[in-house]
XYZ file of N, CA and C in Angstrom:
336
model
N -21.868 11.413 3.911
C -20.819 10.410 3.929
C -21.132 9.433 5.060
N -20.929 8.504 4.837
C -21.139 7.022 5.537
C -20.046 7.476 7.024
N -20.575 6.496 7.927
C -19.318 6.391 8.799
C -18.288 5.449 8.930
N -18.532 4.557 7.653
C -17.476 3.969 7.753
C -16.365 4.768 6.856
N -17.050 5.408 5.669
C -16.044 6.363 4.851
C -15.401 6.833 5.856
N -16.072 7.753 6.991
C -15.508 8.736 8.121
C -14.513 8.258 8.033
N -14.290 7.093 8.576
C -13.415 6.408 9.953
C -12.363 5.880 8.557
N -12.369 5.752 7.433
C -11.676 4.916 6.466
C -10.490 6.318 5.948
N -11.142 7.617 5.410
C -10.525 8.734 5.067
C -9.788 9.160 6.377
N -10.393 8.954 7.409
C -9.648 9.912 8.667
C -8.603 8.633 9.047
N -8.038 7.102 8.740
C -7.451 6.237 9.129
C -6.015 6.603 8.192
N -6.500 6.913 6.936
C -5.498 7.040 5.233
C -5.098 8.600 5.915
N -5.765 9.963 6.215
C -5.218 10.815 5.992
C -4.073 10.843 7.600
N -4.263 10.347 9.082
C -3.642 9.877 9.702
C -1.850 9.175 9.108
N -2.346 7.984 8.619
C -1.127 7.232 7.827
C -0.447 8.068 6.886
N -1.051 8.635 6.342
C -0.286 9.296 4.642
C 0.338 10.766 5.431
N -0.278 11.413 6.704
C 0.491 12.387 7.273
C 2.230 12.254 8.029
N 1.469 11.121 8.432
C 3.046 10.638 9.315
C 3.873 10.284 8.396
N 3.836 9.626 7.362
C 4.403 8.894 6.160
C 5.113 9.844 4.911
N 4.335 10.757 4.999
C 4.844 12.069 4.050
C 5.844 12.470 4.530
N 5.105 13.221 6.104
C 6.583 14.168 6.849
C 7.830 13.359 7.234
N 7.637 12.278 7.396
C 8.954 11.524 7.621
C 9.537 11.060 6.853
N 9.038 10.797 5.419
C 9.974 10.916 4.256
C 10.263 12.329 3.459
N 9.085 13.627 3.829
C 9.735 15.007 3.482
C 10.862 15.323 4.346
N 11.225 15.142 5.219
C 11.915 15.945 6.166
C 13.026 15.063 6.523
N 13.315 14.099 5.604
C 14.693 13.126 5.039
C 14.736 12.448 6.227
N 14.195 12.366 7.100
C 14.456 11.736 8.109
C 14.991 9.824 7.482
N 16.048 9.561 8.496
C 17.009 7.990 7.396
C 15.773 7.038 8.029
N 14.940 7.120 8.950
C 13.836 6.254 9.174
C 12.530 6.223 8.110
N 12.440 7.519 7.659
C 11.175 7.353 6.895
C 11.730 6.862 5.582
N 13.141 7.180 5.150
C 13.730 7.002 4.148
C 14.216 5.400 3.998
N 14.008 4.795 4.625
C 14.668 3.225 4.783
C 14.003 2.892 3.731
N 12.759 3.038 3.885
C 11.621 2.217 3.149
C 11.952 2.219 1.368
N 11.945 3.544 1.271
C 12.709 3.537 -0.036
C 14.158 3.300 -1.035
N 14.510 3.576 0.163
C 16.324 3.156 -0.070
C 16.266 1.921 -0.763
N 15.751 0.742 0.633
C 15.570 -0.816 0.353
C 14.911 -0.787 -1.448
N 14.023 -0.085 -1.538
C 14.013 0.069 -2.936
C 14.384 0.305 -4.108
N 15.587 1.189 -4.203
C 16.489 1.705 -4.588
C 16.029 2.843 -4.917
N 14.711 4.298 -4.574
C 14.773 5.136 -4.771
C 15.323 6.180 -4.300
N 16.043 7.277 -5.211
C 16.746 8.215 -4.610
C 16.066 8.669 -3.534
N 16.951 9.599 -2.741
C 16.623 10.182 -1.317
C 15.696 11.726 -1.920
N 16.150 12.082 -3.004
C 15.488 13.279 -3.805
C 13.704 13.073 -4.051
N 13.864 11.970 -4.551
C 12.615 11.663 -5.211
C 11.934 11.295 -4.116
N 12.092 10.541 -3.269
C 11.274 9.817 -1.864
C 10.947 11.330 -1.078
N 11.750 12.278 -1.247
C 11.546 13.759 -0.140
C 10.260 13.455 -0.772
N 10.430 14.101 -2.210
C 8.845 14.892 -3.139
C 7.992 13.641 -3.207
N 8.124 13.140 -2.967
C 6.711 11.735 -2.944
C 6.262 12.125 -1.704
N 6.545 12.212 -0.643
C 6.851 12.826 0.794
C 6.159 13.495 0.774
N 6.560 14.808 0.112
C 5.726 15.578 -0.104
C 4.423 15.799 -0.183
N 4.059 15.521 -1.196
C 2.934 14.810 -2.335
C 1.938 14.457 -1.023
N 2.702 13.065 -0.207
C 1.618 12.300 0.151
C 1.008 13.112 1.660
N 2.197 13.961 1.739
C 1.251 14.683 3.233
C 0.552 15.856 2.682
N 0.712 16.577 1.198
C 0.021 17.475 0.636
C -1.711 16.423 0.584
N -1.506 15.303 -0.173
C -2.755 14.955 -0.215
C -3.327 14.381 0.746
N -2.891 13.772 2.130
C -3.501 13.886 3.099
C -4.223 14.949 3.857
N -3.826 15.961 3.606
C -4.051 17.145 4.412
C -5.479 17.529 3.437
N -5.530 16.860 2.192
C -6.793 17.272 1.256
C -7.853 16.175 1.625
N -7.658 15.177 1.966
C -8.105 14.040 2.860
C -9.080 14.570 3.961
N -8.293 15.547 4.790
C -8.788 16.256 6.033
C -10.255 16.877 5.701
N -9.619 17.934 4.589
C -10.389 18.997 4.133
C -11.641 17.793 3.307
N -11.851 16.990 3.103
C -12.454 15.952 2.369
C -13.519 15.575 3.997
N -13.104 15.194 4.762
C -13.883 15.410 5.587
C -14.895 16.048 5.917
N -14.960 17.263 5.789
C -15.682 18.548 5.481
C -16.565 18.897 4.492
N -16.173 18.942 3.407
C -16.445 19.037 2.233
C -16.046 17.350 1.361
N -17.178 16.700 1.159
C -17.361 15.119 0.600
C -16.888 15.102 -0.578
N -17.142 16.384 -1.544
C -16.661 16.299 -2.855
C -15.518 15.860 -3.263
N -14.766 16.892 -2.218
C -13.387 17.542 -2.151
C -12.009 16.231 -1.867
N -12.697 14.729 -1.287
C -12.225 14.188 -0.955
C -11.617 13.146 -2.434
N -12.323 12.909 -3.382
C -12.040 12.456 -4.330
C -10.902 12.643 -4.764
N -10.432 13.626 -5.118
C -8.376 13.868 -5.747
C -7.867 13.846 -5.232
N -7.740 13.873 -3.701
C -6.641 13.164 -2.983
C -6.720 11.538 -2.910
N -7.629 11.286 -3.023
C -7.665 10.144 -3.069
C -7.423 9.245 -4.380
N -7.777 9.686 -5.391
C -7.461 9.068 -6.446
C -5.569 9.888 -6.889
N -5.478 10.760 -6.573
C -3.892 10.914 -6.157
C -2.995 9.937 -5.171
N -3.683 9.228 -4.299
C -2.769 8.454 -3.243
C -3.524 7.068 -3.917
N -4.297 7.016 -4.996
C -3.824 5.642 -5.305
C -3.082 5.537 -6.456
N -2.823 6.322 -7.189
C -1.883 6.142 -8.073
C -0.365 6.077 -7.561
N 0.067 6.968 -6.608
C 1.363 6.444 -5.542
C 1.357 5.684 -5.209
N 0.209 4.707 -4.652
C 0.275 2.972 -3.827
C 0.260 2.378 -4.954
N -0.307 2.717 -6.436
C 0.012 1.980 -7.080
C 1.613 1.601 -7.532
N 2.279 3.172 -8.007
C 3.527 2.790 -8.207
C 4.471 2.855 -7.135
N 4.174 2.454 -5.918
C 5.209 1.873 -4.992
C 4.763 0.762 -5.113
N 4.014 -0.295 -5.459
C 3.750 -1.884 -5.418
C 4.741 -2.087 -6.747
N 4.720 -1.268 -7.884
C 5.451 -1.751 -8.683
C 7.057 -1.278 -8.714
N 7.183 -0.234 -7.785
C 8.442 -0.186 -7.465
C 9.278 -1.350 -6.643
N 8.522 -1.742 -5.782
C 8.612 -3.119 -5.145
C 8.784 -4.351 -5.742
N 7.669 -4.395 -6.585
C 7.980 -5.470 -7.889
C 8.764 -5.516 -8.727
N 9.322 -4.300 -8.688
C 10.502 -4.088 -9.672
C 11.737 -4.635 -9.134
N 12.046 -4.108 -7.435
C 13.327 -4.200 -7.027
C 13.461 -5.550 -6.049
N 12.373 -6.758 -6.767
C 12.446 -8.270 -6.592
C 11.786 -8.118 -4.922
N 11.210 -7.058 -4.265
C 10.767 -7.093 -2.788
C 9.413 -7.084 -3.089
N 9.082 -8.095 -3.134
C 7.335 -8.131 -3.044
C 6.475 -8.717 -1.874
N 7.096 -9.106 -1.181
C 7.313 -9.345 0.363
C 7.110 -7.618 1.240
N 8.133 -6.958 0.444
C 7.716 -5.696 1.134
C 6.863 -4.449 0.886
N 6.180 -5.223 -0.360
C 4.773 -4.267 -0.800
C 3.759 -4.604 -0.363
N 3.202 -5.075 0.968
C 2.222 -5.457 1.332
C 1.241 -4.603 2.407
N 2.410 -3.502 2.459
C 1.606 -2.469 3.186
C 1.269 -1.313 2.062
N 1.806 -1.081 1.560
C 1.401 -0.284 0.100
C 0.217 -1.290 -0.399
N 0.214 -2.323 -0.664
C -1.059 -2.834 -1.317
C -2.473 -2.804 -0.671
N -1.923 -2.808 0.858
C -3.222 -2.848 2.205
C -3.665 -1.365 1.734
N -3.177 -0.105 1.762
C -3.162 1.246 1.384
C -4.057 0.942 0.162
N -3.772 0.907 -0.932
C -4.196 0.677 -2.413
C -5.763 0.546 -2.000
N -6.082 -1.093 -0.935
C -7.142 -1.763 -1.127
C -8.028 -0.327 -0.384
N -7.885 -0.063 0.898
C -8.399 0.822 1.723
C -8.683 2.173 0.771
N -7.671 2.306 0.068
C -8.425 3.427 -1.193
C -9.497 3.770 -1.615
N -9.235 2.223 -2.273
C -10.280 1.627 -3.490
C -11.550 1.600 -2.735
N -11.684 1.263 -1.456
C -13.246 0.552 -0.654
C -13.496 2.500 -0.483
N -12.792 3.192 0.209
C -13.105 4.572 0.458
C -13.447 5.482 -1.316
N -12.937 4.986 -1.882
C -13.427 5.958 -3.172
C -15.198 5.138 -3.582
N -15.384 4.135 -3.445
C -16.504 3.729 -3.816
C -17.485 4.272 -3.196
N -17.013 4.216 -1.562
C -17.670 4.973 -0.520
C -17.924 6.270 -0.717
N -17.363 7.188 -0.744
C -17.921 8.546 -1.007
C -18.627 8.786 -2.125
């Protein structure tokens, strides 16, 4: 693996850790983000979830190069549908960090 992959997977699994647990663990800060969206507080936990489960496969992707692929193509299908959750709820102004996510994906999946 390249070192820019390094530094690109270890930047996403960083972000997608903090970002998970603070929308798993209901916290009303990690939860803003979605509210403004109109997604339930239920559904934002288990996305939450999800995204610090596949960060943590991110990690292990580090290690093992293979291994890094399904988390990753798992956290772009979530950046995908939070851009269109955004687009949906007329805030497209506030999908621009979900789309930065998306792009950083996309350059790291080519990469490995």
């Amino acid at each position: 693996m390249t070192t820019s992959a390094t530094i690109i997977l270890a930047f996403l699994a960083v972000v997608f850790v903090i970002s998970g647990l603070s929308k798993a663990s209901g916290n009303d800060k990690g939860l803003s983000g979605t509210r403004d969206v109109n997604v339930k507080d239920g559904i934002a936990r288990v996305i939450g979830f999800f995204e610090a489960l596949l960060a943590l496969g991110l990690i292990l992707g580090l290690k093992w190069n293979w291994m890094a692929y399904f988390p990753l193509v798992g956290l772009w299908f979530t950046m995908a549908g939070a851009i269109f959750v955004h687009f949906k709820a007329n805030k497209a102004k506030t999908a621009f960090p979900a789309f930065f996510l998306l792009t950083l994906i996309s350059i790291a999946l080519v990469l490995i």
